[in-house]
PDB file of C-alpha atoms in Angstrom:
ATOM      1  CA  MET N 540      -0.040   0.159   0.061  1.00  0.00           C
ATOM      2  CA  SER N 541       1.814   3.271  -0.888  1.00  0.00           C
ATOM      3  CA  HIS N 542       0.758   6.304   0.405  1.00  0.00           C
ATOM      4  CA  SER N 543       2.002  10.137  -0.372  1.00  0.00           C
ATOM      5  CA  GLY N 544       2.607  11.263   2.962  1.00  0.00           C
ATOM      6  CA  LEU N 545      -0.079  13.972   4.332  1.00  0.00           C
ATOM      7  CA  SER N 546      -2.633  15.732   2.040  1.00  0.00           C
ATOM      8  CA  SER N 547      -4.784  18.403   3.798  1.00  0.00           C
ATOM      9  CA  LYS N 548      -7.085  18.403   1.373  1.00  0.00           C
ATOM     10  CA  ALA N 549      -8.688  15.983  -1.099  1.00  0.00           C
ATOM     11  CA  GLY N 550     -10.934  18.016  -3.280  1.00  0.00           C
ATOM     12  CA  SER N 551     -13.238  16.270  -4.311  1.00  0.00           C
ATOM     13  CA  LYS N 552     -11.388  12.870  -5.246  1.00  0.00           C
ATOM     14  CA  MET N 553     -12.706   9.906  -3.445  1.00  0.00           C
ATOM     15  CA  LEU N 554     -10.291   7.656  -1.230  1.00  0.00           C
ATOM     16  CA  ASP N 555     -10.056   4.065  -2.513  1.00  0.00           C
ATOM     17  CA  GLU N 556     -11.458   2.136   0.462  1.00  0.00           C
ATOM     18  CA  LYS N 557     -10.174  -1.014  -0.649  1.00  0.00           C
ATOM     19  CA  GLN N 558      -6.399  -0.181   0.345  1.00  0.00           C
ATOM     20  CA  TYR N 559      -7.546  -0.153   4.194  1.00  0.00           C
ATOM     21  CA  ASP N 560      -7.789  -2.668   6.085  1.00  0.00           C
ATOM     22  CA  VAL N 561     -10.507  -1.065   8.817  1.00  0.00           C
ATOM     23  CA  ILE N 562     -13.169   1.918   7.818  1.00  0.00           C
ATOM     24  CA  LEU N 563     -14.472   3.144  11.041  1.00  0.00           C
ATOM     25  CA  ASP N 564     -16.925   5.589  10.376  1.00  0.00           C
ATOM     26  CA  ALA N 565     -17.630   7.813  13.024  1.00  0.00           C
ATOM     27  CA  LYS N 566     -19.606  10.120  11.479  1.00  0.00           C
ATOM     28  CA  GLU N 567     -22.155  12.233  12.886  1.00  0.00           C
ATOM     29  CA  GLU N 568     -20.550  11.104  16.215  1.00  0.00           C
ATOM     30  CA  ARG N 569     -19.144  13.915  18.936  1.00  0.00           C
ATOM     31  CA  CYS N 570     -16.104  14.479  20.447  1.00  0.00           C
ATOM     32  CA  PRO N 571     -15.022  12.415  22.116  1.00  0.00           C
ATOM     33  CA  MET N 572     -16.264   9.347  20.253  1.00  0.00           C
ATOM     34  CA  PRO N 573     -13.948   9.597  17.478  1.00  0.00           C
ATOM     35  CA  LEU N 574     -10.922   9.210  19.586  1.00  0.00           C
ATOM     36  CA  LEU N 575     -12.608   6.287  21.636  1.00  0.00           C
ATOM     37  CA  LYS N 576     -13.526   4.202  18.555  1.00  0.00           C
ATOM     38  CA  LEU N 577     -10.541   4.400  17.040  1.00  0.00           C
ATOM     39  CA  LYS N 578      -8.435   3.374  20.409  1.00  0.00           C
ATOM     40  CA  LEU N 579     -10.860   0.370  20.547  1.00  0.00           C
ATOM     41  CA  ALA N 580     -10.370  -0.632  16.422  1.00  0.00           C
ATOM     42  CA  LEU N 581      -6.685  -0.062  17.193  1.00  0.00           C
ATOM     43  CA  ALA N 582      -6.443  -2.614  20.054  1.00  0.00           C
ATOM     44  CA  LYS N 583      -8.482  -5.192  18.140  1.00  0.00           C
ATOM     45  CA  MET N 584      -5.272  -4.379  14.868  1.00  0.00           C
ATOM     46  CA  SER N 585      -2.879  -6.705  13.803  1.00  0.00           C
ATOM     47  CA  GLU N 586       0.483  -5.037  13.544  1.00  0.00           C
ATOM     48  CA  GLY N 587       0.949  -3.890   9.673  1.00  0.00           C
ATOM     49  CA  GLU N 588      -2.405  -3.307   9.546  1.00  0.00           C
ATOM     50  CA  THR N 589      -4.501   0.213   8.630  1.00  0.00           C
ATOM     51  CA  ILE N 590      -6.927   1.932   9.195  1.00  0.00           C
ATOM     52  CA  CYS N 591      -9.111   5.054   7.647  1.00  0.00           C
ATOM     53  CA  VAL N 592     -11.052   6.711  10.328  1.00  0.00           C
ATOM     54  CA  TYR N 593     -14.452   8.849   8.917  1.00  0.00           C
ATOM     55  CA  ALA N 594     -15.695  11.561  11.490  1.00  0.00           C
ATOM     56  CA  THR N 595     -17.813  15.238  10.938  1.00  0.00           C
ATOM     57  CA  ASP N 596     -16.318  16.391  14.414  1.00  0.00           C
ATOM     58  CA  SER N 597     -14.484  19.292  14.216  1.00  0.00           C
ATOM     59  CA  GLY N 598     -12.888  18.858  17.558  1.00  0.00           C
ATOM     60  CA  SER N 599     -11.641  14.825  15.716  1.00  0.00           C
ATOM     61  CA  LEU N 600      -9.033  17.338  14.335  1.00  0.00           C
ATOM     62  CA  ARG N 601      -7.160  18.102  16.855  1.00  0.00           C
ATOM     63  CA  ASP N 602      -7.522  14.955  18.943  1.00  0.00           C
ATOM     64  CA  ILE N 603      -6.689  12.792  16.754  1.00  0.00           C
ATOM     65  CA  PRO N 604      -3.212  13.560  14.896  1.00  0.00           C
ATOM     66  CA  HIS N 605      -2.385  14.121  18.867  1.00  0.00           C
ATOM     67  CA  PHE N 606      -3.403  11.011  19.805  1.00  0.00           C
ATOM     68  CA  LEU N 607      -1.131   8.974  17.396  1.00  0.00           C
ATOM     69  CA  SER N 608       1.594  11.073  17.974  1.00  0.00           C
ATOM     70  CA  LEU N 609       1.577  10.721  21.777  1.00  0.00           C
ATOM     71  CA  VAL N 610       1.250   6.720  21.126  1.00  0.00           C
ATOM     72  CA  GLY N 611       4.199   6.696  18.340  1.00  0.00           C
ATOM     73  CA  LEU N 612       1.560   6.067  15.415  1.00  0.00           C
ATOM     74  CA  PRO N 613       2.433   7.321  11.958  1.00  0.00           C
ATOM     75  CA  LEU N 614      -0.397  10.139  10.254  1.00  0.00           C
ATOM     76  CA  LEU N 615      -0.298   8.549   6.883  1.00  0.00           C
ATOM     77  CA  GLN N 616      -2.943  10.985   5.329  1.00  0.00           C
ATOM     78  CA  GLN N 617      -5.182  13.261   6.600  1.00  0.00           C
ATOM     79  CA  GLY N 618      -8.026  15.381   4.629  1.00  0.00           C
ATOM     80  CA  GLU N 619     -11.351  16.779   4.147  1.00  0.00           C
ATOM     81  CA  LEU N 620     -14.013  15.385   1.538  1.00  0.00           C
ATOM     82  CA  GLU N 621     -17.411  16.944   1.202  1.00  0.00           C
ATOM     83  CA  GLY N 622     -17.670  17.837   5.407  1.00  0.00           C
ATOM     84  CA  THR N 623     -15.876  14.399   6.027  1.00  0.00           C
ATOM     85  CA  PHE N 624     -12.665  14.841   7.745  1.00  0.00           C
ATOM     86  CA  PHE N 625     -10.719  11.099   7.510  1.00  0.00           C
ATOM     87  CA  PHE N 626      -7.653   9.821   9.126  1.00  0.00           C
ATOM     88  CA  VAL N 627      -5.095   7.004   7.819  1.00  0.00           C
ATOM     89  CA  THR N 628      -2.932   5.506  10.039  1.00  0.00           C
ATOM     90  CA  CYS N 629      -0.986   1.848  10.301  1.00  0.00           C
ATOM     91  CA  LYS N 630      -0.710  -0.381  13.618  1.00  0.00           C
ATOM     92  CA  ARG N 631       2.931  -0.832  14.353  1.00  0.00           C
ATOM     93  CA  GLU N 632       4.501  -2.371  17.434  1.00  0.00           C
ATOM     94  CA  LEU N 633       5.293   0.330  19.727  1.00  0.00           C
TER      95      LEU N 633
END
């Protein structure tokens, strides 16, 4: 799976969801639920798997990148598609 690093805007281009092992739809969830659901999903994932999180709560723009930084996981991609934020990371051994 190749990722071209961070992307702040994806425009109208749709994500290819087939490239992710886990899709977490946290749209319409209010803070802190997108982050909590991400933590739970990561706990169930295997090393090397990728996850794409969708969220509409603007608090996710701060919370998810900060959490990933704290736990040492990469933020492979981040952007916004039609009012929905997305975040991509990969689980690795810490």
